[in-house]
Structure formats: C-alpha cells, structure tokens
Coordinates of C-alpha atoms in Angstrom, one line a residue:
M1 CA 12.9 3.5 15.6
E2 CA 13.9 3.3 19.1
R3 CA 13.5 -0.7 19.1
F4 CA 16.3 -0.6 16.6
K5 CA 19.2 0.6 18.8
V6 CA 22.4 -1.1 19.6
S7 CA 21.9 -3.7 22.5
Y8 CA 24.6 -4.7 24.6
N9 CA 22.5 -7.4 26.6
E10 CA 24.0 -10.8 27.3
P11 CA 23.5 -13.2 26.0
R12 CA 23.5 -11.1 22.5
P13 CA 20.0 -11.0 21.0
P14 CA 19.8 -12.1 17.5
D15 CA 20.4 -9.6 14.8
Q16 CA 17.3 -7.5 13.6
H17 CA 16.9 -7.5 9.9
V18 CA 14.6 -4.9 8.5
L19 CA 12.9 -4.6 5.2
L20 CA 12.3 -1.1 3.7
P21 CA 10.1 -1.0 0.4
V22 CA 11.0 2.0 -1.6
S23 CA 8.9 3.6 -4.4
L24 CA 11.6 6.0 -5.2
G25 CA 9.1 8.7 -4.0
P26 CA 10.0 11.3 -1.7
S27 CA 8.9 9.7 1.5
S28 CA 10.4 6.4 1.0
M29 CA 13.8 8.1 -0.2
A30 CA 13.8 10.0 2.9
L31 CA 13.2 7.3 5.2
L32 CA 16.1 5.3 3.6
D33 CA 18.5 8.2 4.0
M34 CA 17.5 8.5 7.7
C35 CA 17.9 4.6 8.3
V36 CA 21.3 4.7 6.8
E37 CA 22.3 7.8 8.7
M38 CA 21.3 6.1 11.7
I39 CA 23.4 3.0 11.0
R40 CA 26.3 5.3 10.4
A41 CA 26.0 6.9 13.6
Q42 CA 25.6 3.6 15.4
K43 CA 28.9 2.1 13.9
A44 CA 30.6 5.5 14.8
I45 CA 29.6 5.6 18.3
H46 CA 29.2 1.8 19.3
R47 CA 32.6 0.7 17.7
G48 CA 31.3 -0.8 14.7
R49 CA 28.3 -2.4 16.1
Q50 CA 24.9 -1.4 14.4
G51 CA 21.3 -2.2 15.9
F52 CA 19.8 -3.6 12.8
F53 CA 20.3 -4.5 9.2
L54 CA 18.6 -2.9 6.4
H55 CA 17.3 -4.7 3.4
V56 CA 15.7 -2.6 0.4
V57 CA 13.3 -3.5 -2.2
H58 CA 11.8 -1.8 -5.1
V59 CA 8.8 -3.5 -6.6
M60 CA 8.9 -2.6 -10.4
D61 CA 5.8 -2.1 -12.6
Q62 CA 5.9 -2.6 -16.4
E63 CA 6.1 1.2 -16.4
D64 CA 9.6 1.2 -14.9
S65 CA 12.4 2.3 -17.2
S66 CA 16.0 2.1 -17.6
D67 CA 16.0 5.3 -16.0
T68 CA 14.5 3.7 -12.6
R69 CA 17.4 1.1 -12.9
E70 CA 20.0 3.6 -13.2
R71 CA 18.6 5.3 -10.0
L72 CA 18.7 1.9 -8.2
E73 CA 22.4 1.7 -9.1
R74 CA 23.0 5.2 -7.9
L75 CA 21.2 4.0 -4.6
R76 CA 23.6 1.2 -4.3
E77 CA 26.7 3.6 -4.5
R78 CA 25.5 5.9 -2.1
Y79 CA 24.1 3.6 0.5
P80 CA 26.5 0.7 0.6
E81 CA 25.6 0.2 4.4
C82 CA 22.5 -1.8 3.1
E83 CA 22.7 -5.5 3.2
K84 CA 20.9 -5.6 -0.1
I85 CA 19.1 -3.0 -2.6
E86 CA 17.1 -5.3 -5.0
A87 CA 14.5 -4.7 -7.6
V88 CA 11.6 -7.5 -8.4
K89 CA 8.8 -7.4 -10.7
L90 CA 5.3 -8.4 -10.1
P91 CA 5.2 -12.0 -11.5
E92 CA 2.8 -12.4 -14.1
S93 CA 1.7 -15.6 -12.6
S94 CA 0.3 -13.7 -9.6
K95 CA -1.6 -11.3 -12.0
T96 CA -3.0 -14.3 -13.7
E97 CA -4.1 -16.0 -10.4
L98 CA -5.9 -12.8 -9.4
V99 CA -7.9 -12.6 -12.7
Q100 CA -8.6 -16.2 -12.4
I101 CA -10.2 -15.9 -9.0
S102 CA -12.4 -13.0 -9.9
R103 CA -13.6 -14.7 -13.3
G104 CA -13.5 -18.4 -12.5
E105 CA -11.7 -19.5 -15.6
N106 CA -8.6 -19.9 -17.4
I107 CA -7.1 -16.5 -19.0
S108 CA -5.3 -16.4 -22.2
D109 CA -5.5 -12.7 -22.6
L110 CA -4.1 -11.1 -19.4
D111 CA -3.7 -7.7 -20.3
G112 CA -7.2 -7.8 -22.0
A113 CA -8.9 -9.1 -18.9
M114 CA -7.2 -6.5 -16.7
K115 CA -8.1 -3.6 -19.0
Q116 CA -11.8 -4.4 -18.1
V117 CA -11.3 -3.4 -14.7
N118 CA -11.4 0.5 -14.2
K119 CA -8.3 2.4 -13.4
T120 CA -9.0 2.3 -9.6
G121 CA -9.5 -1.5 -9.7
R122 CA -6.2 -2.0 -11.6
E123 CA -4.3 0.2 -9.1
D124 CA -6.1 -1.7 -6.0
S125 CA -5.3 -5.0 -7.5
K126 CA -1.6 -4.0 -8.0
G127 CA -1.5 -2.8 -4.5
I128 CA -2.7 -6.2 -3.4
L129 CA 0.1 -8.2 -5.4
R130 CA 2.7 -5.9 -4.3
K131 CA 1.9 -6.2 -0.5
G132 CA 1.9 -10.1 -0.8
L133 CA 5.3 -9.9 -2.8
I134 CA 6.9 -7.6 -0.1
E135 CA 5.7 -10.2 2.5
K136 CA 7.3 -13.1 0.6
I137 CA 10.6 -10.9 0.0
A138 CA 10.7 -10.4 3.8
E139 CA 10.4 -13.9 4.7
R140 CA 12.8 -14.9 2.2
N141 CA 15.4 -12.4 3.5
G142 CA 14.8 -13.4 7.2
C143 CA 13.3 -9.7 8.1
Q144 CA 11.4 -9.7 11.4
T145 CA 10.0 -6.2 10.6
T146 CA 8.9 -4.3 7.6
I147 CA 8.8 -0.3 7.6
Y148 CA 7.2 1.8 5.2
G149 CA 7.8 5.3 4.1
H150 CA 4.3 6.6 4.3
C151 CA 4.3 10.0 5.7
Q152 CA 1.4 11.5 7.5
T153 CA -0.2 12.9 4.3
R154 CA 0.2 9.6 2.7
L155 CA -1.5 7.9 5.4
A156 CA -4.2 10.3 5.3
E157 CA -4.7 9.6 1.7
L158 CA -4.6 5.9 2.5
V159 CA -7.4 6.2 5.0
I160 CA -9.8 8.0 2.8
A161 CA -8.9 6.1 -0.5
M162 CA -9.5 2.8 1.4
T163 CA -12.8 3.8 2.9
S164 CA -13.9 5.1 -0.7
K165 CA -13.1 1.8 -2.2
G166 CA -15.1 -0.4 0.2
R167 CA -12.0 -1.4 2.3
G168 CA -12.8 0.5 5.5
S169 CA -13.2 -2.4 7.6
A170 CA -9.4 -3.3 6.6
M171 CA -8.1 0.2 7.0
P172 CA -7.6 0.0 10.8
H173 CA -5.3 -3.0 10.5
A174 CA -3.5 -1.5 7.5
I175 CA -2.8 1.6 9.5
N176 CA -2.1 0.0 13.2
D177 CA -0.9 -3.5 12.5
G178 CA 0.3 -3.8 9.0
G179 CA 3.8 -2.5 9.4
Y180 CA 5.7 0.3 10.9
Y181 CA 5.5 4.1 10.0
P182 CA 8.4 6.1 11.2
L183 CA 7.1 9.0 9.3
K184 CA 3.7 9.0 10.5
D185 CA 4.0 12.3 12.0
V186 CA 5.6 14.3 9.3
L187 CA 3.8 16.0 6.5
S188 CA 4.7 15.5 2.9
S189 CA 5.9 19.2 2.5
E190 CA 8.6 18.4 5.6
V191 CA 9.6 15.6 3.6
D192 CA 10.4 17.6 0.7
I193 CA 12.5 20.1 2.9
Y194 CA 14.3 17.0 4.3
N195 CA 15.2 15.9 0.8
D196 CA 16.4 19.3 -0.2
L197 CA 18.7 19.5 2.7
Q198 CA 20.1 16.0 2.2
E199 CA 20.5 16.5 -1.6
T200 CA 18.4 13.1 -2.4
C201 CA 16.1 14.7 -5.0
D202 CA 18.1 13.6 -8.0
L203 CA 17.5 10.0 -6.9
I204 CA 13.6 10.3 -6.6
V205 CA 11.0 9.4 -9.3
S206 CA 8.4 12.0 -9.8
R207 CA 4.8 10.8 -9.6
T208 CA 3.2 10.4 -12.9
K209 CA 0.6 13.2 -13.6
P210 CA -2.9 12.2 -13.7
P211 CA -5.2 12.7 -16.7
A212 CA -6.8 16.1 -17.1
N213 CA -10.1 14.6 -17.2
V214 CA -11.4 13.8 -13.7
K215 CA -13.5 10.8 -15.0
L216 CA -10.1 9.2 -16.1
Q217 CA -8.4 9.6 -12.9
S218 CA -8.6 7.1 -10.0
I219 CA -9.9 7.4 -6.6
D220 CA -6.1 7.5 -5.3
D221 CA -5.3 10.3 -7.9
L222 CA -8.0 12.3 -6.4
V223 CA -7.6 11.7 -3.0
H224 CA -3.9 12.7 -3.5
Q225 CA -4.8 15.8 -5.4
Y226 CA -7.0 16.7 -2.5
F227 CA -4.6 16.3 0.4
I228 CA -1.9 18.3 -1.3
S229 CA -4.1 21.2 -1.8
V230 CA -5.4 21.1 2.0
E231 CA -2.0 20.5 3.5
K232 CA -0.8 24.1 2.5
D233 CA -3.5 25.7 4.4
F234 CA -5.1 23.4 6.7
P235 CA -2.3 21.0 7.9
S236 CA -4.4 20.1 11.0
V237 CA -6.9 18.3 8.6
V238 CA -4.3 15.9 7.7
S239 CA -3.3 14.8 11.2
T240 CA -7.0 14.7 12.5
V241 CA -7.7 12.1 9.5
V242 CA -4.6 9.9 10.7
R243 CA -5.4 10.4 14.6
T244 CA -8.9 9.3 13.8
A245 CA -7.8 6.1 12.2
N246 CA -5.3 5.1 15.0
K247 CA -8.6 5.0 17.4
L248 CA -10.2 2.6 15.2
A249 CA -10.0 -0.9 16.3
S250 CA -9.4 -3.9 14.0
Q251 CA -12.1 -6.2 13.1
E252 CA -12.0 -9.7 14.7
E253 CA -10.8 -12.2 12.4
G254 CA -13.4 -14.5 11.3
E255 CA -13.2 -18.2 10.0
D256 CA -12.3 -17.4 6.4
N257 CA -10.4 -14.5 4.8
C258 CA -11.0 -13.1 1.4
S259 CA -9.6 -15.3 -1.5
I260 CA -8.1 -12.5 -3.2
C261 CA -6.3 -9.8 -0.8
G262 CA -6.6 -12.2 2.4
G263 CA -8.2 -9.5 4.4
I264 CA -10.9 -10.3 7.2
R265 CA -14.2 -11.4 5.6
G266 CA -17.3 -11.0 8.0
K267 CA -19.7 -13.7 7.9
D268 CA -22.5 -11.5 7.3
T269 CA -20.9 -9.7 4.5
L270 CA -23.3 -10.8 1.6
E271 CA -26.5 -9.9 3.9
W272 CA -25.1 -6.5 4.7
I273 CA -24.3 -5.5 0.9
K274 CA -27.7 -6.3 0.2
K275 CA -28.8 -3.9 2.6
I276 CA -26.5 -0.9 1.7
T277 CA -26.8 -0.8 -2.2
V278 CA -29.5 -0.6 -4.6
N279 CA -27.3 -2.7 -7.1
A280 CA -27.8 -6.3 -6.9
P281 CA -25.1 -8.0 -5.2
I282 CA -22.7 -10.6 -6.7
E283 CA -24.3 -14.3 -6.4
D284 CA -22.5 -15.9 -3.7
A285 CA -19.5 -13.6 -3.9
G286 CA -19.8 -12.8 -0.2
E287 CA -18.9 -16.6 0.3
T288 CA -15.5 -16.0 -0.7
L289 CA -14.6 -12.2 -1.4
C290 CA -14.6 -9.2 0.8
Y291 CA -16.8 -6.4 0.0
G292 CA -13.6 -4.2 -1.3
C293 CA -12.3 -7.0 -3.6
M294 CA -16.1 -7.2 -5.1
V295 CA -15.9 -3.6 -5.9
M296 CA -12.5 -3.9 -7.4
L297 CA -13.3 -6.5 -9.8
R298 CA -17.2 -5.8 -10.6
N299 CA -16.4 -5.0 -14.2
S300 CA -13.8 -7.8 -15.0
A301 CA -16.3 -10.2 -16.0
D302 CA -20.0 -11.0 -16.4
K303 CA -19.9 -13.0 -13.2
L304 CA -18.9 -9.8 -11.3
Q305 CA -21.0 -7.3 -12.8
W306 CA -23.7 -6.0 -10.7
P307 CA -26.8 -5.6 -12.5
R308 CA -28.9 -2.5 -11.7
Y309 CA -32.4 -3.0 -10.1
S310 CA -35.2 -1.4 -12.3
V311 CA -37.4 1.0 -10.9
Q312 CA -40.2 -1.6 -10.5
D313 CA -38.0 -3.8 -8.6
I314 CA -37.2 -1.0 -6.0
V315 CA -40.7 0.0 -5.8
N316 CA -42.1 -3.6 -5.0
E317 CA -40.0 -3.5 -1.8
Y318 CA -42.4 -0.9 -0.6
E319 CA -46.2 -0.7 0.2
L320 CA -47.6 2.4 -1.5

C-alpha cells in the first residue's frame, strides 16, 4: 500500500480512487478494516489529508439474503471514511448473454439453461460475470486501481483451481497483472487472528458448507478444503504454490480474445486440444473460445457436448 501514501508534491497529483470488492469473507473484511485504519492514520498525521479515496462494492448473488444487506448497512456505520459502500447484483442480461454465446440461440429459460452446466461451470461463469461487473464499477467510479482481499491461502487455491479448470494459461495474468493483493503474504489463519483482534467477526458471512458427497462438490470446494487442512501443518506448501505462480510469465496477447471471458486465446488452441484429449473437441469452438470456457460450458448444450471417441476410433490411430 506504499503507493497510496499522502503526497505533498507540487503541482498536487490527481486524487487516487481505489475500488475494493468485498465478499464479506474474512480476508476482504480484514483488508477493508486495514484500509480504513490507514485513512484514519493519514488524516490524523497529515492534517486531514488522505492518500487515497476508498470505494467498496459487494456483488450480490441470488443467494444473498436480508442478513447480507443488514451487514452492509453496519459496514456503512462503522466505516464512514469510505466514499461509498454499495451492493450490486449480477445483471440477468449478462447471464443470458453468456449462455447465448455458449449455445448460439435465444434463451427463454435462463435458470434451466444454467442448471445444465455442472457446479464447477456455474461457479466459473459467475466468476467471469463478477469480474466484468467489478471492472465496469471501477470505471464508473473513476477508480484507477482495484485491490482484492485475497490472502496467500486464497491465491494458492486460485492457482490450483484455475489450472484444474483448464485456465492455466490465464493464471499468471490473474495473479500478477489482474489487480493488487495487499494480503498476498498473509495466511488465512493469520487473517482470522486479525479479525478477532479488530472485532470484525460479526460482520463476516461464513462460507457455505459444501455438500457431504464429494461428487456434488465443485473444484473450488475441493481445493479450498485441501489448503485449509494443509495450512495447519505445512504452511510452506501454500507459499510455495504462490511463489511459483509469481514466476510464471503471462502469455503474449493474440489477435483475438475469448468471446466469453475475454482472456487470451492462442491461435493454435483447437490443434492443441486435439493432441491432449481423447474427447472429440468442440467443432470450430477454438475459433471463438479459450480452452477454459470450452471446459466450463461443455455440458450446457448439444453444441458444446464433447462426444467420446469409441475404442475403434482410438485404435485406428495406431498401427498394430
């Protein structure tokens, strides 16, 4: 947060506006509290001056309840130093557009279409829509920077989950260039200690407990449980994963981006998929979608279902 210190340079530099998306989880709540404490300290030391102006946004899903709205109201009372604390919903039009792209047709039953995608795909699609909405909010509020409350444990989860979902090529950009992570060196257990000391636990919404049946859990659920258990006895594993991801270079941008997530799509995507899977690739999908989005939406319609090669088809590729 060094770049957000109070400046006395002349002529006076333009005000820095920072957007902080909060999920009301432990990490984002800890970062919000730290940022407000920093603003308070700046005002006290520098005669009312502050180095940045904080905008807070919570992206609401359909599962969010009146309890969530009540917590947001308490946030406004506790942190009046924030320029704005707002809650926005994922627009239905964006969800419809995403499904239309995947199916190539008009959607009348949005919920039914989204249910055809497995749980991992649904969470992945929400993440894409949430990221796009946050970028629009940052632009609307004139925010030059977006900071995220991801702690080191959460970043490690993100690295493994993205790789497992076929988004490994986009992972270096998401970790290194997709925003600022002030808590990237802090473990989730340390975040919990901070929240206890600052008495912010009453503002935190607990993560929904995943289904007991492993088959009903998403990749994100499985990875989250793994790192929570590993961090207790082997915290160095968490930092190793994040440090390794930091060393990876982002892929060079191509001529076209994925029509769904907007990520980089290599020119040889379709040819590469043919070499690494025994499932038939989506016809011509490599022309518009990245591999991660193809995986995310492969069950949403007949167009995106990957037919299984027969034994004879596989044997025919080899001379016996």
